[in-house]
Each structure stands twice: as structure tokens, then as C-alpha cells.
């Protein structure tokens, strides 16, 4: 990468990191509190009645899914809100006319979303250690999965922000699309418990593959082929990157 382009990338990335760390009480603390409640309610109270799932305790079973859920939500919301704010305040116009390639701009914003997603993931993982003894069997696969997932949903947040015409549009996708996909992505249950028809329907949910691989990296158990799941994540990342690049290079949703 050209030295000047690298400076531009670092500038956008640092701006994005400063943006969410400056208000860490609003961006980093709430996920920890929310996940603590999930562990208390679903892990302790409900989990004690369910017993084991997939050969492990229910608490250990849901822990990877809850970590991944927090990474997805925060990666998405960080880029969606930041990019739309820049568009709404007309700050984005200055960046668009600057001699900076569009892929550098996208990488900077996505890097900020990935950083926040990873920070929240670490915080939630630390919270989880108070409730369950986490053992990671495949470190490399775990890191790859969380990185691909945060990149994917950072890109999705950017695409949402491109089309958004008001701040309300930023919350529509998380509420009506992201939340259902996440809750139906196998966070709280194994796909093997579903009837065959609904198991087939669940395979249409991309979040299922992310949680499947992430759980496998911790526990060594999977409902779907791990190589297939990784391939699907990579495919979605490439597709979303191309969509984001196409939209921004054409100025779609950015020029009034």
C-alpha cells in the first residue's frame, strides 16, 4: 500500500477507535452487563434445568454463541452509526473528494468496527470466565472466525449506512433482521434438536455457520461441516466488500 494511503488508513482507523473509546461507558460496558444477565438467566437458572447439551454443560454450550452475538452486534452498529453520522454531517464529502482510494476508506471504517467487535468479544469472554471454565481447543480457528465475522458485519453496517436516509433507518436492520438471525442462529440450542425441515431452514441463516465454527473452536463440537462454514464466511465477506466498494465508488446514497 502506498505510504500516503497507509497514513490515510491509519487516520480513519484511529478516528474510529477514538470515537468508541471516548464514550466507552456507552460502547464497551453495556455488552458486558447484557451478557452477564444472559449467563445468569439462561446459564444458571435455565441451564440448571436443561443439564447438558452436545455433551457439555448448557452454560459452556451457550458461552461461544453469546460471545459471537456481542461481536456481531457491536461490529455492525459501530460502522453503521459512524458512517451515517459522517454522511449526515457532510463530513464524508471531504473524504470523498480527497485523493484517497475508496478501498482505503472502506478499510478504515471496517477496521474501526472490527476493533470494537474484538474489544467487546474480549470483554464478554472475560465475563464468561466467571461463570464457566472456558477451554479453547483451536486457537487459530477461533481467531479466524471472530475476525471474519467482525469484518462481515462491519461491511454490512457500512452498506446499511449508505442506504440509510435517517437515523431510524440505522436501527431497522438490527431490529428486524440482525436480532432474529442471531437468536435463530443456534446460540441457545443445537440444530440437532430441530425437526429436519427447520434444520434445513436454519442452514439458510448465515449466522448459523459463524456460531457453529466458533463453538467448534472452543468445544470441538459442530452441527455443520467446519470447512463449509469457513468457506461461506469468506464468500460473504468478499461479496459484501464488493457491494460496499461498488456503492461508494458510484456514490450511491452519498450524493444528494
Short mmCIF file of C-alpha atoms in Angstrom, two decimals:
data_model
loop_
_atom_site.label_atom_id
_atom_site.label_comp_id
_atom_site.label_asym_id
_atom_site.label_seq_id
_atom_site.Cartn_x
_atom_site.Cartn_y
_atom_site.Cartn_z
CA UNK A 1 0.00 0.00 0.00
CA UNK A 2 1.23 3.49 -0.91
CA UNK A 3 2.74 5.29 2.10
CA UNK A 4 0.23 8.15 1.82
CA UNK A 5 -2.62 5.68 1.56
CA UNK A 6 -1.34 3.95 4.69
CA UNK A 7 -1.39 7.30 6.53
CA UNK A 8 -4.98 7.86 5.36
CA UNK A 9 -5.99 4.37 6.53
CA UNK A 10 -4.37 4.87 9.94
CA UNK A 11 -6.02 8.29 10.31
CA UNK A 12 -9.50 6.90 9.65
CA UNK A 13 -8.85 3.88 11.87
CA UNK A 14 -7.56 5.98 14.78
CA UNK A 15 -10.53 8.33 14.42
CA UNK A 16 -12.92 5.37 14.58
CA UNK A 17 -11.17 3.85 17.59
CA UNK A 18 -11.15 7.19 19.43
CA UNK A 19 -14.81 7.57 18.64
CA UNK A 20 -15.95 4.48 20.56
CA UNK A 21 -13.27 4.52 23.28
CA UNK A 22 -14.10 8.13 24.17
CA UNK A 23 -17.61 7.01 25.14
CA UNK A 24 -16.58 3.59 26.48
CA UNK A 25 -19.32 3.69 29.12
CA UNK A 26 -21.86 3.56 26.27
CA UNK A 27 -19.99 1.26 23.89
CA UNK A 28 -18.00 -1.25 25.95
CA UNK A 29 -19.77 -1.53 29.31
CA UNK A 30 -23.37 -2.31 28.19
CA UNK A 31 -22.40 -5.54 26.34
CA UNK A 32 -20.68 -6.81 29.49
CA UNK A 33 -23.78 -6.10 31.58
CA UNK A 34 -26.12 -7.64 28.99
CA UNK A 35 -24.06 -10.82 28.69
CA UNK A 36 -23.82 -11.11 32.47
CA UNK A 37 -27.62 -11.16 32.59
CA UNK A 38 -27.72 -13.79 29.83
CA UNK A 39 -25.32 -16.00 31.76
CA UNK A 40 -27.26 -15.56 35.00
CA UNK A 41 -30.69 -16.20 33.49
CA UNK A 42 -30.04 -18.71 30.71
CA UNK A 43 -26.89 -20.23 32.14
CA UNK A 44 -27.62 -20.59 35.84
CA UNK A 45 -31.41 -20.62 36.09
CA UNK A 46 -32.45 -22.26 32.81
CA UNK A 47 -29.25 -24.21 32.29
CA UNK A 48 -29.52 -25.98 35.63
CA UNK A 49 -32.83 -27.49 34.47
CA UNK A 50 -31.66 -28.36 30.96
CA UNK A 51 -28.46 -30.07 32.06
CA UNK A 52 -26.12 -30.97 29.21
CA UNK A 53 -26.29 -30.15 25.51
CA UNK A 54 -23.93 -31.61 22.96
CA UNK A 55 -22.13 -33.49 25.71
CA UNK A 56 -21.18 -30.35 27.67
CA UNK A 57 -22.91 -28.23 30.29
CA UNK A 58 -25.51 -25.81 28.94
CA UNK A 59 -23.50 -22.87 30.25
CA UNK A 60 -20.42 -23.97 28.30
CA UNK A 61 -22.58 -24.61 25.23
CA UNK A 62 -24.09 -21.11 25.04
CA UNK A 63 -20.91 -19.20 26.01
CA UNK A 64 -19.35 -19.16 22.49
CA UNK A 65 -22.68 -18.13 20.97
CA UNK A 66 -23.10 -15.25 23.39
CA UNK A 67 -19.56 -14.04 22.70
CA UNK A 68 -20.21 -14.18 18.95
CA UNK A 69 -23.55 -12.40 19.36
CA UNK A 70 -21.85 -9.46 21.07
CA UNK A 71 -19.16 -9.30 18.37
CA UNK A 72 -21.79 -9.26 15.60
CA UNK A 73 -23.91 -6.56 17.21
CA UNK A 74 -21.05 -4.20 18.05
CA UNK A 75 -19.15 -4.58 14.78
CA UNK A 76 -22.32 -3.78 12.87
CA UNK A 77 -23.56 -0.88 14.98
CA UNK A 78 -20.15 0.82 15.15
CA UNK A 79 -19.74 1.21 11.39
CA UNK A 80 -23.43 1.84 10.69
CA UNK A 81 -23.70 4.71 13.15
CA UNK A 82 -20.27 6.21 12.41
CA UNK A 83 -20.56 6.16 8.62
CA UNK A 84 -24.10 7.52 8.64
CA UNK A 85 -23.12 10.26 11.08
CA UNK A 86 -20.31 11.29 8.73
CA UNK A 87 -22.77 11.30 5.83
CA UNK A 88 -25.42 13.22 7.81
CA UNK A 89 -22.93 15.87 8.99
CA UNK A 90 -21.46 16.21 5.48
CA UNK A 91 -18.02 15.18 6.74
CA UNK A 92 -17.98 12.31 4.28
CA UNK A 93 -17.96 14.69 1.31
CA UNK A 94 -14.49 15.93 2.28
CA UNK A 95 -13.23 12.35 2.39
CA UNK A 96 -14.85 11.52 -0.95
CA UNK A 97 -13.05 14.36 -2.77
CA UNK A 98 -9.71 13.64 -1.08
CA UNK A 99 -7.09 11.71 -3.13
CA UNK A 100 -7.78 8.56 -1.14
CA UNK A 101 -8.91 5.33 -2.87
CA UNK A 102 -12.33 4.10 -1.87
CA UNK A 103 -10.92 0.78 -0.68
CA UNK A 104 -8.72 2.63 1.82
CA UNK A 105 -11.75 4.50 3.17
CA UNK A 106 -13.73 1.28 3.46
CA UNK A 107 -10.80 -0.47 5.17
CA UNK A 108 -10.52 2.35 7.72
CA UNK A 109 -14.18 2.22 8.71
CA UNK A 110 -14.26 -1.57 8.72
CA UNK A 111 -11.08 -1.60 10.82
CA UNK A 112 -12.82 0.52 13.43
CA UNK A 113 -15.79 -1.86 13.52
CA UNK A 114 -13.51 -4.88 13.77
CA UNK A 115 -11.56 -3.27 16.61
CA UNK A 116 -14.71 -2.57 18.60
CA UNK A 117 -16.06 -6.05 17.90
CA UNK A 118 -12.82 -7.65 19.10
CA UNK A 119 -12.67 -5.44 22.21
CA UNK A 120 -16.23 -6.35 23.16
CA UNK A 121 -15.51 -10.01 22.38
CA UNK A 122 -12.57 -9.99 24.80
CA UNK A 123 -14.64 -8.27 27.50
CA UNK A 124 -17.52 -10.75 27.14
CA UNK A 125 -15.06 -13.66 27.16
CA UNK A 126 -13.63 -12.39 30.45
CA UNK A 127 -17.17 -12.11 31.83
CA UNK A 128 -17.86 -15.69 30.71
CA UNK A 129 -14.86 -16.99 32.67
CA UNK A 130 -16.66 -16.04 35.89
CA UNK A 131 -19.48 -18.44 35.01
CA UNK A 132 -17.83 -21.27 33.10
CA UNK A 133 -14.38 -22.78 32.66
CA UNK A 134 -13.67 -21.87 29.01
CA UNK A 135 -11.28 -24.16 27.16
CA UNK A 136 -10.24 -23.20 23.63
CA UNK A 137 -9.30 -26.23 21.53
CA UNK A 138 -8.46 -24.46 18.27
CA UNK A 139 -6.95 -21.00 18.81
CA UNK A 140 -6.22 -20.29 15.15
CA UNK A 141 -9.74 -21.20 14.05
CA UNK A 142 -11.24 -19.14 16.87
CA UNK A 143 -9.27 -16.03 15.88
CA UNK A 144 -10.06 -16.53 12.18
CA UNK A 145 -13.77 -16.91 12.87
CA UNK A 146 -14.11 -13.85 15.07
CA UNK A 147 -12.07 -11.79 12.57
CA UNK A 148 -14.14 -12.88 9.55
CA UNK A 149 -17.39 -12.32 11.44
CA UNK A 150 -16.47 -8.83 12.59
CA UNK A 151 -15.31 -7.90 9.06
CA UNK A 152 -18.54 -9.25 7.56
CA UNK A 153 -20.86 -7.35 9.88
CA UNK A 154 -18.76 -4.19 9.74
CA UNK A 155 -19.24 -4.26 5.97
CA UNK A 156 -22.95 -4.94 6.45
CA UNK A 157 -23.18 -1.93 8.76
CA UNK A 158 -21.45 0.24 6.15
CA UNK A 159 -23.87 -0.91 3.44
CA UNK A 160 -26.79 -0.13 5.74
CA UNK A 161 -25.40 3.35 6.39
CA UNK A 162 -25.00 4.01 2.66
CA UNK A 163 -28.71 3.41 2.03
CA UNK A 164 -29.95 4.99 5.30
CA UNK A 165 -31.75 8.31 4.93
CA UNK A 166 -32.38 8.89 8.64
CA UNK A 167 -31.10 7.66 11.99
CA UNK A 168 -34.20 5.48 12.23
CA UNK A 169 -33.02 3.54 9.18
CA UNK A 170 -29.90 2.55 11.12
CA UNK A 171 -31.99 0.72 13.73
CA UNK A 172 -34.40 -1.04 11.35
CA UNK A 173 -31.96 -3.70 10.11
CA UNK A 174 -30.59 -4.61 13.57
CA UNK A 175 -34.11 -4.84 14.98
CA UNK A 176 -35.90 -6.72 12.23
CA UNK A 177 -33.07 -8.65 10.57
CA UNK A 178 -29.95 -8.91 12.71
CA UNK A 179 -31.61 -9.80 16.02
CA UNK A 180 -33.84 -12.59 14.59
CA UNK A 181 -30.93 -14.07 12.62
CA UNK A 182 -28.74 -14.06 15.73
CA UNK A 183 -31.31 -15.56 18.08
CA UNK A 184 -32.20 -18.21 15.49
CA UNK A 185 -28.54 -18.88 14.75
CA UNK A 186 -28.08 -21.61 17.31
CA UNK A 187 -26.86 -19.51 20.22
CA UNK A 188 -29.15 -21.18 22.75
CA UNK A 189 -29.75 -24.58 21.14
CA UNK A 190 -28.20 -27.25 18.95
CA UNK A 191 -29.50 -27.65 15.40
CA UNK A 192 -29.67 -31.40 16.05
CA UNK A 193 -32.68 -30.75 18.30
CA UNK A 194 -34.70 -29.27 15.44
CA UNK A 195 -37.01 -31.25 13.15
CA UNK A 196 -35.46 -31.98 9.76
CA UNK A 197 -37.46 -29.26 7.97
CA UNK A 198 -36.46 -26.50 10.39
CA UNK A 199 -32.90 -27.75 10.41
CA UNK A 200 -32.84 -27.24 6.66
CA UNK A 201 -34.35 -23.77 7.02
CA UNK A 202 -31.72 -22.89 9.62
CA UNK A 203 -28.94 -23.63 7.11
CA UNK A 204 -30.15 -20.58 5.14
CA UNK A 205 -29.14 -18.39 8.09
CA UNK A 206 -25.51 -17.24 7.65
CA UNK A 207 -25.13 -16.60 11.40
CA UNK A 208 -25.55 -20.35 11.98
CA UNK A 209 -22.23 -21.04 10.26
CA UNK A 210 -20.35 -18.41 12.26
CA UNK A 211 -21.61 -19.64 15.62
CA UNK A 212 -21.07 -23.24 14.50
CA UNK A 213 -17.36 -22.71 13.77
CA UNK A 214 -16.83 -20.51 16.80
CA UNK A 215 -18.38 -23.13 19.10
CA UNK A 216 -16.26 -25.81 17.46
CA UNK A 217 -13.10 -23.80 18.15
CA UNK A 218 -13.99 -23.82 21.87
CA UNK A 219 -15.67 -27.17 22.45
CA UNK A 220 -14.78 -29.30 19.43
CA UNK A 221 -18.45 -29.95 18.59
CA UNK A 222 -20.18 -28.80 15.41
CA UNK A 223 -23.58 -29.25 13.77
CA UNK A 224 -22.33 -28.34 10.27
CA UNK A 225 -19.10 -29.00 8.37
CA UNK A 226 -16.42 -26.61 9.63
CA UNK A 227 -14.64 -26.15 6.24
CA UNK A 228 -18.03 -25.37 4.64
CA UNK A 229 -18.80 -22.84 7.34
CA UNK A 230 -15.45 -21.07 6.91
CA UNK A 231 -15.89 -21.03 3.11
CA UNK A 232 -19.34 -19.44 3.47
CA UNK A 233 -17.98 -16.74 5.80
CA UNK A 234 -15.16 -15.92 3.37
CA UNK A 235 -17.65 -15.83 0.50
CA UNK A 236 -19.95 -13.40 2.34
CA UNK A 237 -17.00 -11.16 3.24
CA UNK A 238 -15.88 -10.94 -0.38
CA UNK A 239 -19.42 -10.33 -1.61
CA UNK A 240 -20.12 -7.61 0.95
CA UNK A 241 -16.75 -5.95 0.26
CA UNK A 242 -17.56 -5.82 -3.46
CA UNK A 243 -21.04 -4.40 -2.76
CA UNK A 244 -19.64 -1.73 -0.43
CA UNK A 245 -16.92 -0.78 -2.91
CA UNK A 246 -19.40 -0.61 -5.79
CA UNK A 247 -21.84 1.58 -3.85
CA UNK A 248 -19.19 4.04 -2.64
CA UNK A 249 -17.30 4.23 -5.94
CA UNK A 250 -20.58 5.04 -7.70
CA UNK A 251 -21.63 7.47 -5.00
CA UNK A 252 -24.91 5.65 -4.48
CA UNK A 253 -26.73 7.02 -1.44
CA UNK A 254 -23.91 9.51 -0.82
CA UNK A 255 -24.69 12.28 -3.25
CA UNK A 256 -27.77 14.39 -2.74
#
